[in-house]
PDB file of C-alpha atoms in Angstrom:
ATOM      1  CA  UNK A   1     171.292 177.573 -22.139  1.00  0.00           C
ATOM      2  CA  UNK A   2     171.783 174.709 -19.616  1.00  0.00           C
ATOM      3  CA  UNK A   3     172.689 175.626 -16.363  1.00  0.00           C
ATOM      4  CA  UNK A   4     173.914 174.296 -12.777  1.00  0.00           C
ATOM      5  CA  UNK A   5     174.021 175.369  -9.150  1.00  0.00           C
ATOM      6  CA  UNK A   6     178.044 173.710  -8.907  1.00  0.00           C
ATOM      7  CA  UNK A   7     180.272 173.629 -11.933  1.00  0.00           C
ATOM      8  CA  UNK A   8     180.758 170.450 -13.435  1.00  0.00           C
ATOM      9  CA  UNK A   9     184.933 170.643 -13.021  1.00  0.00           C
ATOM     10  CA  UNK A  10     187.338 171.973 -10.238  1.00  0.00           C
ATOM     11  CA  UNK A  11     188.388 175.874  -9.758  1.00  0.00           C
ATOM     12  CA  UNK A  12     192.402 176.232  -9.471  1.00  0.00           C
ATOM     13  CA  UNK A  13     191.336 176.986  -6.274  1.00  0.00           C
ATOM     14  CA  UNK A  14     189.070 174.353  -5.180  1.00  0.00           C
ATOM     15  CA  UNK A  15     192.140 172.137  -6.879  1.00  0.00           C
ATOM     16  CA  UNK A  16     194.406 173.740  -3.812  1.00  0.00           C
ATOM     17  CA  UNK A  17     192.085 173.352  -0.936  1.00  0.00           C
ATOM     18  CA  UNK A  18     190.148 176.992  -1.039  1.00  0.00           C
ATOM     19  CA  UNK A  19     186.639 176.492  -1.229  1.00  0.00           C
ATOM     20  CA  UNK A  20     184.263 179.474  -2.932  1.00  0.00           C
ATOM     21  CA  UNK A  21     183.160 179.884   0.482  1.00  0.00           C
ATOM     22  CA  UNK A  22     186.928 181.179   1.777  1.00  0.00           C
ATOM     23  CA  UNK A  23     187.776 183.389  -0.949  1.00  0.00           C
ATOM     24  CA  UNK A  24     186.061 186.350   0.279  1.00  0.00           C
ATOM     25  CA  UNK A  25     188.522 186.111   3.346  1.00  0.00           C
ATOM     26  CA  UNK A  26     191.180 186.944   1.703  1.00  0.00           C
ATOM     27  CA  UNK A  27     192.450 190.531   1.456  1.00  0.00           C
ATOM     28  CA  UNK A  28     190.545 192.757  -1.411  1.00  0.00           C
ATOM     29  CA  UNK A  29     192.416 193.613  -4.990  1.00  0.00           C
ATOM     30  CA  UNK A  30     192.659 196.288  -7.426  1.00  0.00           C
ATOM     31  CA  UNK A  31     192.180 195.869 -11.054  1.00  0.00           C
ATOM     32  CA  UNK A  32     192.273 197.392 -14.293  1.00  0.00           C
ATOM     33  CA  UNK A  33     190.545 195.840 -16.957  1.00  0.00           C
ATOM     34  CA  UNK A  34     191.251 197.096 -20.749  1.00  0.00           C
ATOM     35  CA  UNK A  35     188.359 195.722 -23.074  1.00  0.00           C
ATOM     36  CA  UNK A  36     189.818 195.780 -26.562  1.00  0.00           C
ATOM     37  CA  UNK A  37     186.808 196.484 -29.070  1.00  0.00           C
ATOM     38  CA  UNK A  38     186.759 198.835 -32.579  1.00  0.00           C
ATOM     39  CA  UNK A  39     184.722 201.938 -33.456  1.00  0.00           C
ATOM     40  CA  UNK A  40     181.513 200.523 -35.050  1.00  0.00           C
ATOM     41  CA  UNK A  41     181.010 198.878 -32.049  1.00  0.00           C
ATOM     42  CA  UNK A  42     178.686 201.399 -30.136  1.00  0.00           C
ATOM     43  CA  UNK A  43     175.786 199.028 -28.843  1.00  0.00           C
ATOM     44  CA  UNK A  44     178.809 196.458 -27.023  1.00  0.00           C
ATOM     45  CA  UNK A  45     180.533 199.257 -25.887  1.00  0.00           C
ATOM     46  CA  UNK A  46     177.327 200.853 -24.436  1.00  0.00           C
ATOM     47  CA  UNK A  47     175.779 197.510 -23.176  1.00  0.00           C
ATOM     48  CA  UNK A  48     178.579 196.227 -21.344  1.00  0.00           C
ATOM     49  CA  UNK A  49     178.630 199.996 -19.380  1.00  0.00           C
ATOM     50  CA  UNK A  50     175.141 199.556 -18.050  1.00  0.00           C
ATOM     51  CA  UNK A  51     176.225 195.668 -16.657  1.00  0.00           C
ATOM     52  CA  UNK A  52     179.461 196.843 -14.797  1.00  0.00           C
ATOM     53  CA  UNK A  53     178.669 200.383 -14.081  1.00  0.00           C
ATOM     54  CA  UNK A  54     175.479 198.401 -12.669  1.00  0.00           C
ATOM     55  CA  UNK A  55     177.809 195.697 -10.605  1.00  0.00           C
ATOM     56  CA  UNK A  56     180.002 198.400  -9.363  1.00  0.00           C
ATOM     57  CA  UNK A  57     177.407 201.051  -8.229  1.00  0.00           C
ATOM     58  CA  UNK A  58     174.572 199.280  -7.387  1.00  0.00           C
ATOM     59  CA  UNK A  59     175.132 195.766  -6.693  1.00  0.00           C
ATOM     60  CA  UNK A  60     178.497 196.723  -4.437  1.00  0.00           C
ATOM     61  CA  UNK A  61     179.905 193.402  -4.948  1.00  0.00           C
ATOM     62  CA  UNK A  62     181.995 191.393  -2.175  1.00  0.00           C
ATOM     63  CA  UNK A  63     179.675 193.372   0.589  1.00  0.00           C
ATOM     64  CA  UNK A  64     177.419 190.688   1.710  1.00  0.00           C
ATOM     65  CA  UNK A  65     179.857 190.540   4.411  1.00  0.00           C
ATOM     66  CA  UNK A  66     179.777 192.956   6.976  1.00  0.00           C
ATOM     67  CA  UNK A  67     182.356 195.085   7.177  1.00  0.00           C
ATOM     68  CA  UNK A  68     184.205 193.761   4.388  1.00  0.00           C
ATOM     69  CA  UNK A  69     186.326 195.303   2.357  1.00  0.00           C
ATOM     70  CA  UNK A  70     185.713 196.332  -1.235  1.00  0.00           C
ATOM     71  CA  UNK A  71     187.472 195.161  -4.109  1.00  0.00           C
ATOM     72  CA  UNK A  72     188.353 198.179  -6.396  1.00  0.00           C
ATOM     73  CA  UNK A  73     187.881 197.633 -10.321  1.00  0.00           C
ATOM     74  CA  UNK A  74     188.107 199.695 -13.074  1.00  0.00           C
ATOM     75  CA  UNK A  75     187.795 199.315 -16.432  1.00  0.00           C
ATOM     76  CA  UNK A  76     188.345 201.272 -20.110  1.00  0.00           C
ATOM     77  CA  UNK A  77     187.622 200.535 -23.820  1.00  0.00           C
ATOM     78  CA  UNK A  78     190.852 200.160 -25.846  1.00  0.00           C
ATOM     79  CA  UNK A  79     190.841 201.163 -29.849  1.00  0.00           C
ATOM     80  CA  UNK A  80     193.158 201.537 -31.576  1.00  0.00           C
ATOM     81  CA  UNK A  81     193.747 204.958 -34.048  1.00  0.00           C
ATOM     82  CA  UNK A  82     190.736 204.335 -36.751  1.00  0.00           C
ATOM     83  CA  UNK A  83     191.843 204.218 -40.077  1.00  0.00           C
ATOM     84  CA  UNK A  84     190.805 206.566 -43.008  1.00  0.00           C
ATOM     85  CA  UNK A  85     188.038 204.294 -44.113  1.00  0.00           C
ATOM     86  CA  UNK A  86     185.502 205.182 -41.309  1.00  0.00           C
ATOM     87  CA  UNK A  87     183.040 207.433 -42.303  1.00  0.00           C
ATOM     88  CA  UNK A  88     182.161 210.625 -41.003  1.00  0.00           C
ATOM     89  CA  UNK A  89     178.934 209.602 -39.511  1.00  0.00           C
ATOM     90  CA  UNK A  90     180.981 206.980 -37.798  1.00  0.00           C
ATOM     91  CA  UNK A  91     183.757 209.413 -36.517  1.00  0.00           C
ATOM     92  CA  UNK A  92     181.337 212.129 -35.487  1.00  0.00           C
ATOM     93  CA  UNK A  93     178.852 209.623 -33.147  1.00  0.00           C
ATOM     94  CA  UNK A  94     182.097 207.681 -31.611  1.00  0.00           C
ATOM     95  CA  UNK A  95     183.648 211.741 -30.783  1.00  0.00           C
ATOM     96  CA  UNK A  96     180.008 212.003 -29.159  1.00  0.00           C
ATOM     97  CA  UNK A  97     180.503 208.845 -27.686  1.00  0.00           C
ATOM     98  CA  UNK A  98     183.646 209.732 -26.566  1.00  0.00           C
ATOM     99  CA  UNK A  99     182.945 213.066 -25.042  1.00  0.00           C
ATOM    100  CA  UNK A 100     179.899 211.446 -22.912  1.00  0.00           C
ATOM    101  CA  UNK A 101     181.538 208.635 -21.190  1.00  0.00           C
ATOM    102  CA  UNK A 102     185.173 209.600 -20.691  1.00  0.00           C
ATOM    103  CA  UNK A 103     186.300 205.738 -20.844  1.00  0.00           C
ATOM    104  CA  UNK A 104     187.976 205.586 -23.648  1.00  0.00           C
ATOM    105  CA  UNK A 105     191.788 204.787 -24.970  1.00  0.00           C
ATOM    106  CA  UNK A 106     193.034 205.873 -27.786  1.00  0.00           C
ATOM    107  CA  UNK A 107     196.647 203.819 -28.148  1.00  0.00           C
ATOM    108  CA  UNK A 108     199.696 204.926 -30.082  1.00  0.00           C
ATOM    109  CA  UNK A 109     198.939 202.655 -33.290  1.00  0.00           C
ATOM    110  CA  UNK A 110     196.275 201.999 -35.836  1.00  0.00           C
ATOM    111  CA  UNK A 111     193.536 199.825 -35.323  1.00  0.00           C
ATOM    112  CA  UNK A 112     194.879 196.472 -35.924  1.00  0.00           C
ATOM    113  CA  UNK A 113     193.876 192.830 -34.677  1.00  0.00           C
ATOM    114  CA  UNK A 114     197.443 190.748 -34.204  1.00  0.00           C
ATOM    115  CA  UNK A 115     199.536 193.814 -35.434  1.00  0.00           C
ATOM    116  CA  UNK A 116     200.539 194.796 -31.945  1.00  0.00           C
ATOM    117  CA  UNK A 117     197.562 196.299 -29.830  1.00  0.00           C
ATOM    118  CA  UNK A 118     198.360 194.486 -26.981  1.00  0.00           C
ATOM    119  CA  UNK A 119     202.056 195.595 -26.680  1.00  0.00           C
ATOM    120  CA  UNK A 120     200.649 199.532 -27.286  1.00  0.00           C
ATOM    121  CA  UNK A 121     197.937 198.948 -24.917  1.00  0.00           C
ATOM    122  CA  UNK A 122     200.607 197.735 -21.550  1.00  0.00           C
ATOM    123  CA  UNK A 123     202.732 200.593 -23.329  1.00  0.00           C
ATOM    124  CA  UNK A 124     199.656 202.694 -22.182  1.00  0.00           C
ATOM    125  CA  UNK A 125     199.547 201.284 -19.094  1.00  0.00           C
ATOM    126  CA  UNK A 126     203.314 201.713 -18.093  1.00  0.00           C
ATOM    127  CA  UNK A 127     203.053 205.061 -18.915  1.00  0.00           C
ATOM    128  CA  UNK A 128     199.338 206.093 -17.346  1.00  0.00           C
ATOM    129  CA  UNK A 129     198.591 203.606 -14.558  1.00  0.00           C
ATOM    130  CA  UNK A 130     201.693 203.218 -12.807  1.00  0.00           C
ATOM    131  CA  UNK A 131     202.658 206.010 -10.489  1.00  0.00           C
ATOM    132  CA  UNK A 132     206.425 206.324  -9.590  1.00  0.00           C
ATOM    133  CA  UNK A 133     207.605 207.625  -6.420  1.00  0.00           C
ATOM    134  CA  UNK A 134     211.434 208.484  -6.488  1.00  0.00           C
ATOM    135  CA  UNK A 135     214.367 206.825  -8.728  1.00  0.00           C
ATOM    136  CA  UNK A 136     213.735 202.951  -8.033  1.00  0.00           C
ATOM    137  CA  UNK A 137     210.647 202.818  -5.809  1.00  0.00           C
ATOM    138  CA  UNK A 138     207.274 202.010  -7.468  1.00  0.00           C
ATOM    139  CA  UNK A 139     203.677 203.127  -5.936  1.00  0.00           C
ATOM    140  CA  UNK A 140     201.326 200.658  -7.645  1.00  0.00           C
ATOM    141  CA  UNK A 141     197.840 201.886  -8.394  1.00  0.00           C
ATOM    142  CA  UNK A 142     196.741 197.972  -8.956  1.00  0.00           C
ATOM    143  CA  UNK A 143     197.417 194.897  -8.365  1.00  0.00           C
ATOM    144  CA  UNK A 144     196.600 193.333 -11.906  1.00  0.00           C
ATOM    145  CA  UNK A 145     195.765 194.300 -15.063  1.00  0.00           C
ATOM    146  CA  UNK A 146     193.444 192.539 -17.303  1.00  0.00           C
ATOM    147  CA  UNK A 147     193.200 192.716 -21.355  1.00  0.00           C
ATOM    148  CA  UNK A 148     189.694 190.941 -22.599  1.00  0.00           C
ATOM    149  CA  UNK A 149     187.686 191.504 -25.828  1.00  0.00           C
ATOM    150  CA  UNK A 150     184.113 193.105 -26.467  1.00  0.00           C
ATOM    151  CA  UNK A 151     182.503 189.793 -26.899  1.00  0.00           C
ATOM    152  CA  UNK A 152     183.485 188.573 -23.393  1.00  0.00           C
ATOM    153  CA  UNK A 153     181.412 188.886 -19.912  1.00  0.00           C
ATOM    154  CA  UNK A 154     183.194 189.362 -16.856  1.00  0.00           C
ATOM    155  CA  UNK A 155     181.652 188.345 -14.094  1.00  0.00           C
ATOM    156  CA  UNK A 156     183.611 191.417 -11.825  1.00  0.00           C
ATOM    157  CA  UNK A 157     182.633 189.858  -8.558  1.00  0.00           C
ATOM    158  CA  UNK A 158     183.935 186.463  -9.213  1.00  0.00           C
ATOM    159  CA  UNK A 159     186.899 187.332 -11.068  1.00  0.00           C
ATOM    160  CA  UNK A 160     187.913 189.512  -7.786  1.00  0.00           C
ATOM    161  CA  UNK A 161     187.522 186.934  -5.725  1.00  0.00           C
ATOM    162  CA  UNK A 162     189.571 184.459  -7.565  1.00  0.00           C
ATOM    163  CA  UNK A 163     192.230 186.880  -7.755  1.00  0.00           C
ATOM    164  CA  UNK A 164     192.339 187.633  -4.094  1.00  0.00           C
ATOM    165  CA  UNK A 165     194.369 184.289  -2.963  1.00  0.00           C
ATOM    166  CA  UNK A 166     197.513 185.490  -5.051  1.00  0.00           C
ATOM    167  CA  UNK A 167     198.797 188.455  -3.385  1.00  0.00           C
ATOM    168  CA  UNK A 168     202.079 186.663  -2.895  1.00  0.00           C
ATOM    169  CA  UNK A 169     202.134 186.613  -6.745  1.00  0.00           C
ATOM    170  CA  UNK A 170     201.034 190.505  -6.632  1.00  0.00           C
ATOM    171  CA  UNK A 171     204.416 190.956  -8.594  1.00  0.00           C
ATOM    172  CA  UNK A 172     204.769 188.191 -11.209  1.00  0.00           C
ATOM    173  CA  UNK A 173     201.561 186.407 -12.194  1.00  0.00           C
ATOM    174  CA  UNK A 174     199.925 185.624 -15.447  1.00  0.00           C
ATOM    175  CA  UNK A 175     196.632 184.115 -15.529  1.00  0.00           C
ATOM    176  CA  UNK A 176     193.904 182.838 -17.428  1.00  0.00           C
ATOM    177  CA  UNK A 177     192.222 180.065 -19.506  1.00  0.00           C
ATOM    178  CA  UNK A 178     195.568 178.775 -20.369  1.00  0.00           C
ATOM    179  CA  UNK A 179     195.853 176.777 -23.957  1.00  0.00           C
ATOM    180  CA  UNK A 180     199.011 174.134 -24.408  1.00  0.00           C
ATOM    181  CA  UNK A 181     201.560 174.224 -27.559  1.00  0.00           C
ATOM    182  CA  UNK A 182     202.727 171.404 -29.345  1.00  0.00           C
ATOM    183  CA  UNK A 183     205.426 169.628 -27.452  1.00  0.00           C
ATOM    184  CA  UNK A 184     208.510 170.828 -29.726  1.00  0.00           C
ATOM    185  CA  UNK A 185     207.381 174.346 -28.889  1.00  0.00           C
ATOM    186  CA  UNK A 186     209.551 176.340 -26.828  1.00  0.00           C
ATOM    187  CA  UNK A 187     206.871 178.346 -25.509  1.00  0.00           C
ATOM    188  CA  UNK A 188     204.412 175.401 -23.812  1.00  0.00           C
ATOM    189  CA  UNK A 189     201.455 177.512 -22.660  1.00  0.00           C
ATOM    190  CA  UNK A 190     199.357 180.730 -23.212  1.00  0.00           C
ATOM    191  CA  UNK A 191     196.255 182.201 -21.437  1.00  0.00           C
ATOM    192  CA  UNK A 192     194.006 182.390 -24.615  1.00  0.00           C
ATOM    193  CA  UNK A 193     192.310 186.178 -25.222  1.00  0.00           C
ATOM    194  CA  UNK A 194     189.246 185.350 -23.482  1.00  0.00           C
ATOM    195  CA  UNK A 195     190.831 187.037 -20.285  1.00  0.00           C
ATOM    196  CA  UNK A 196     194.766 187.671 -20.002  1.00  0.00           C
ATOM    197  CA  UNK A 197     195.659 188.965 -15.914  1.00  0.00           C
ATOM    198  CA  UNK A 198     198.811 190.076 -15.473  1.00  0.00           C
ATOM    199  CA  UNK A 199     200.629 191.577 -12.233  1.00  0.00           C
ATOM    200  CA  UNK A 200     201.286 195.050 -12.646  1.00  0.00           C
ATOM    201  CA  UNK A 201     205.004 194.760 -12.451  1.00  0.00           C
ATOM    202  CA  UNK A 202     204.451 191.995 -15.283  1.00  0.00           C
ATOM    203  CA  UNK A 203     202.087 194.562 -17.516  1.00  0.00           C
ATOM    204  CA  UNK A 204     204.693 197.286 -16.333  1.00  0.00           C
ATOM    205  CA  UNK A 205     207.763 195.530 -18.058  1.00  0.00           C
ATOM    206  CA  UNK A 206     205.684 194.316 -21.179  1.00  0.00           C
ATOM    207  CA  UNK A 207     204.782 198.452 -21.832  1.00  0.00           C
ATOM    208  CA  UNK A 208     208.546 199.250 -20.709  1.00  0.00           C
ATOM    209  CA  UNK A 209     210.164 196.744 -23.328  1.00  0.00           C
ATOM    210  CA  UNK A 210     210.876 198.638 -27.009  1.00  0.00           C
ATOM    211  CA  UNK A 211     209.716 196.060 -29.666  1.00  0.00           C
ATOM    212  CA  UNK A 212     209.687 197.731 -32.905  1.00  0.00           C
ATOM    213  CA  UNK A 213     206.934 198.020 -35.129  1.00  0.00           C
ATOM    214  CA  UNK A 214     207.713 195.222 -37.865  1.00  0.00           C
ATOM    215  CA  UNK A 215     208.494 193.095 -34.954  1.00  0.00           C
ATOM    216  CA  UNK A 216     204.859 193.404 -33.971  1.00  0.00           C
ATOM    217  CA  UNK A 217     203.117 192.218 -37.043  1.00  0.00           C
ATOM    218  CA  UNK A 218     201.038 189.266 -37.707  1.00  0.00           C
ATOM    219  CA  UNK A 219     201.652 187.584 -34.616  1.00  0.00           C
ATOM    220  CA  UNK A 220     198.591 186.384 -32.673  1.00  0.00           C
ATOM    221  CA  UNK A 221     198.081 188.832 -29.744  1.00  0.00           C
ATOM    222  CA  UNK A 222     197.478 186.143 -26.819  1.00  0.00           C
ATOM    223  CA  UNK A 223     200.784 183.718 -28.166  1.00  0.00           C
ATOM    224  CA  UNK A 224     202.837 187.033 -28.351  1.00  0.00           C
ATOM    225  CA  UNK A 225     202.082 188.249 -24.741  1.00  0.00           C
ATOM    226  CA  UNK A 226     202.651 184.309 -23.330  1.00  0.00           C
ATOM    227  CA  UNK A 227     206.097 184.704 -25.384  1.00  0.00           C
ATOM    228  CA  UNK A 228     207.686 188.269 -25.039  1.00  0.00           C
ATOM    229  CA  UNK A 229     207.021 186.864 -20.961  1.00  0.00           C
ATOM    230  CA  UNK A 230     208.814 184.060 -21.421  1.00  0.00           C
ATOM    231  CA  UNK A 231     211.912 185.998 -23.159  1.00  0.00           C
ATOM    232  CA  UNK A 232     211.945 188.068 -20.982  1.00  0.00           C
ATOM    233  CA  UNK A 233     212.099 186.216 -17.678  1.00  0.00           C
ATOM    234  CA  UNK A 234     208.588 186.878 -16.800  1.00  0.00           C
ATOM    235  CA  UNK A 235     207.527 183.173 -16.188  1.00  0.00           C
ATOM    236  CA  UNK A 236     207.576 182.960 -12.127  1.00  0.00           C
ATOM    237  CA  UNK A 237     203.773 182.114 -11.683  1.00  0.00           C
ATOM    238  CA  UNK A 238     201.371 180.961 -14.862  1.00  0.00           C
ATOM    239  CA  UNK A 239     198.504 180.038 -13.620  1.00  0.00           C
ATOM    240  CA  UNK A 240     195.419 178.504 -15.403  1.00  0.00           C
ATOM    241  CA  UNK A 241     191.688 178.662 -14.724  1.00  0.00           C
ATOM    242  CA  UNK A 242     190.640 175.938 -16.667  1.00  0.00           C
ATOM    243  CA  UNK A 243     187.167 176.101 -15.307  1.00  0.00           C
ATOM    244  CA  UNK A 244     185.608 179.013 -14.793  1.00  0.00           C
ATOM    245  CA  UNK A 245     186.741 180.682 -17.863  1.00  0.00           C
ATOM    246  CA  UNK A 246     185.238 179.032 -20.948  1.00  0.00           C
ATOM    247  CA  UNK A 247     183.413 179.960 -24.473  1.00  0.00           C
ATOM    248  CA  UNK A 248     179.874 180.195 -24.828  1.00  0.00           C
ATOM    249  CA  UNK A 249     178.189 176.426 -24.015  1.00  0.00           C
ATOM    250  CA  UNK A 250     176.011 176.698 -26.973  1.00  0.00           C
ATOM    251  CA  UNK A 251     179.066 177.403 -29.564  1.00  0.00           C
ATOM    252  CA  UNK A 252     179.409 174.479 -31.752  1.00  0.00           C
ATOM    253  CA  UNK A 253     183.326 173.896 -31.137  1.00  0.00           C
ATOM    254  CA  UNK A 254     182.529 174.236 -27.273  1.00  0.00           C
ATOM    255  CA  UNK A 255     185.174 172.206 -25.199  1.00  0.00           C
ATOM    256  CA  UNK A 256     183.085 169.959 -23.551  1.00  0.00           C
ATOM    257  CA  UNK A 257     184.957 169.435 -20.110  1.00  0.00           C
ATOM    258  CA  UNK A 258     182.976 172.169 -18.699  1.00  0.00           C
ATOM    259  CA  UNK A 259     179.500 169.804 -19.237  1.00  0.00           C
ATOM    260  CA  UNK A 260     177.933 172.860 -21.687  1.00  0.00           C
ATOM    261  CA  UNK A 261     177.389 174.530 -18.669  1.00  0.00           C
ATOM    262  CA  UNK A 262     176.655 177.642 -17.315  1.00  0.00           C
ATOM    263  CA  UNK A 263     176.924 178.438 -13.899  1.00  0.00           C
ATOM    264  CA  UNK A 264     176.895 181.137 -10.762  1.00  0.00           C
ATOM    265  CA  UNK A 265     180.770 181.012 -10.199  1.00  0.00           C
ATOM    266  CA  UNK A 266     181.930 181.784 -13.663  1.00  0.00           C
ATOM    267  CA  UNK A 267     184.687 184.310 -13.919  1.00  0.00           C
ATOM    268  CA  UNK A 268     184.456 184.983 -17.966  1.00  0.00           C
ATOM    269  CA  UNK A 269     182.138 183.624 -20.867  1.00  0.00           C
ATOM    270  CA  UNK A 270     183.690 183.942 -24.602  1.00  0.00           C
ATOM    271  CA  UNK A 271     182.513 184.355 -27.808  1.00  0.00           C
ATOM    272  CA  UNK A 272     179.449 186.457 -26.999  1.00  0.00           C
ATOM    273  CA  UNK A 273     179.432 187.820 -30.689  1.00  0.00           C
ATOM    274  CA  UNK A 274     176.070 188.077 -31.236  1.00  0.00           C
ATOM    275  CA  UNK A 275     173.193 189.885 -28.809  1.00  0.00           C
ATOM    276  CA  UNK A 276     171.317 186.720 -29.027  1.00  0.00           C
ATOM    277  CA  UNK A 277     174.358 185.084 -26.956  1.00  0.00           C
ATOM    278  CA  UNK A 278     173.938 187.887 -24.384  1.00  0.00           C
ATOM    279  CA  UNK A 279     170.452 187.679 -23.374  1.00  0.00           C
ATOM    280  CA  UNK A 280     170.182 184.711 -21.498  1.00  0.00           C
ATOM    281  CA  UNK A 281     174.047 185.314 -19.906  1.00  0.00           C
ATOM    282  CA  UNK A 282     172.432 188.477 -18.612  1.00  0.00           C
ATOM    283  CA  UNK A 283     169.408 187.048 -17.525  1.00  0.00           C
ATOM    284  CA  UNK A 284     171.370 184.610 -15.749  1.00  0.00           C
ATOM    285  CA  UNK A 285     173.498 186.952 -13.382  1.00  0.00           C
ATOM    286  CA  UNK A 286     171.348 190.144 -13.554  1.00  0.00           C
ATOM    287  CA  UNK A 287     167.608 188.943 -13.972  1.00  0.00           C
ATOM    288  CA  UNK A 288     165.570 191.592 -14.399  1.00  0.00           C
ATOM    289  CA  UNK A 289     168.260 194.399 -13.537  1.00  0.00           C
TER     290      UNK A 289
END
């Protein structure tokens, strides 16, 4: 896996005149990040707990500063309600699972892939992270919450950071690795599923809206969110990090602006399907953790 002390392309920050070196001067953020994943999936689930549990407990990230603040992040696995095919042996070691860790979701609606998770999962949130303090006055518990996939890393530490410039957008961003349309297409933009951020008034509205259930199906999850936004006035601040969110380097239909890359101030890395892809990743930001 080739790798590089700079990357070989601009952050959307370094693009508006904030170096790496200045984003731990701005104010710390909150975040809630939902990683989508299915019940077989025991050894992801259980692998990416010992990396973050490790960030966030041990490694106390965005502390090599004295005195400075701590970003807050938590995270969650979101399934879906398995369907009547899993076996017992399955059912009985995910319950087990279950039981041990307490981070797990359960949404409203079978286990699907683009048959509306993603609305049932800001449902979720609307009605379980957002605390409400008298008729029209909201107490928000974060600032942003995320929705990535199993086969994704997260570097927590840099993704905090790169969030911490927006606070002005604390109430209407979207952000991500964001993919174009054709031209006749009404909706010009998405942030692909490799890591969707949105505000928590944003997620908050999306979980608030009622979409029936045959409105939901087969509809690609990361093209739905980008439109039920748009149609719904949520469009104030899209913002893409075309940089330091990008699929694994050594992927055959890798997009080659980042150079096949990988390097210390990547936010997410995609398409981790396989533990091969994740040994060298975690090598590379944990060594011998």
């Amino acid at each position: 896996l080739p790798r590089a002390y700079n990357p070989p392309c601009e952050s959307y920050h370094q693009l508006h005149n904030i170096t790496y070196s200045q984003l731990s001067t701005y104010p710390p953020v909150k975040i809630f990040i939902g990683i989508f994943t299915t019940i077989e999936t025991f050894e992801r689930r259980h692998l990416l707990r010992k990396l973050y549990r490790y960030e966030i407990n041990t490694r106390q990230f965005n502390k090599y500063i004295e005195n400075e603040q701590k970003d807050l992040i938590d995270y969650k696995f979101i399934l879906g309600k398995p369907n009547e095919l899993i076996t017992k042996e399955i059912k009985l070691k995910f319950k087990i699972e279950s039981e041990a860790f307490q981070d797990i979701i359960i949404l409203d609606d079978d286990e699907n892939l683009n048959d509306g998770k993603t609305y049932y999962y800001f449902k979720w949130v609307a009605e379980n992270l957002i605390k409400k303090v008298g008729e029209n006055n909201t107490l928000k518990e974060y600032d942003y919450i995320v929705k990535t996939d199993d086969d994704s890393f997260i570097n927590l530490k840099n993704l905090a950071l790169n969030l911490r410039p927006f606070s002005q957008y604390t109430t209407s961003l979207y952000y991500g690795y964001m993919r174009t349309t054709s031209p006749d297409n009404s909706l010009k933009m998405y942030a692909t599923g490799m890591i969707e951020v949105l505000s928590t008034k944003y997620a908050e509205k999306v979980g608030n809206l009622t979409i029936s259930k045959e409105d939901l199906i087969n509809h690609p999850e990361d093209v739905w969110l980008a439109w039920i936004l748009m149609v719904n006035g949520m469009n104030e601040h899209w913002i893409g990090e075309q940089c330091l969110i990008y699929d694994d380097p050594r992927m055959i239909r890798y997009e080659p602006s980042k150079g096949s890359l990988i390097f210390p101030q990547t936010i997410t890395i995609h398409n981790l399907k396989e533990d091969w892809r994740w040994n060298e990743v975690i090598e590379y930001f944990y060594g011998d953790y």
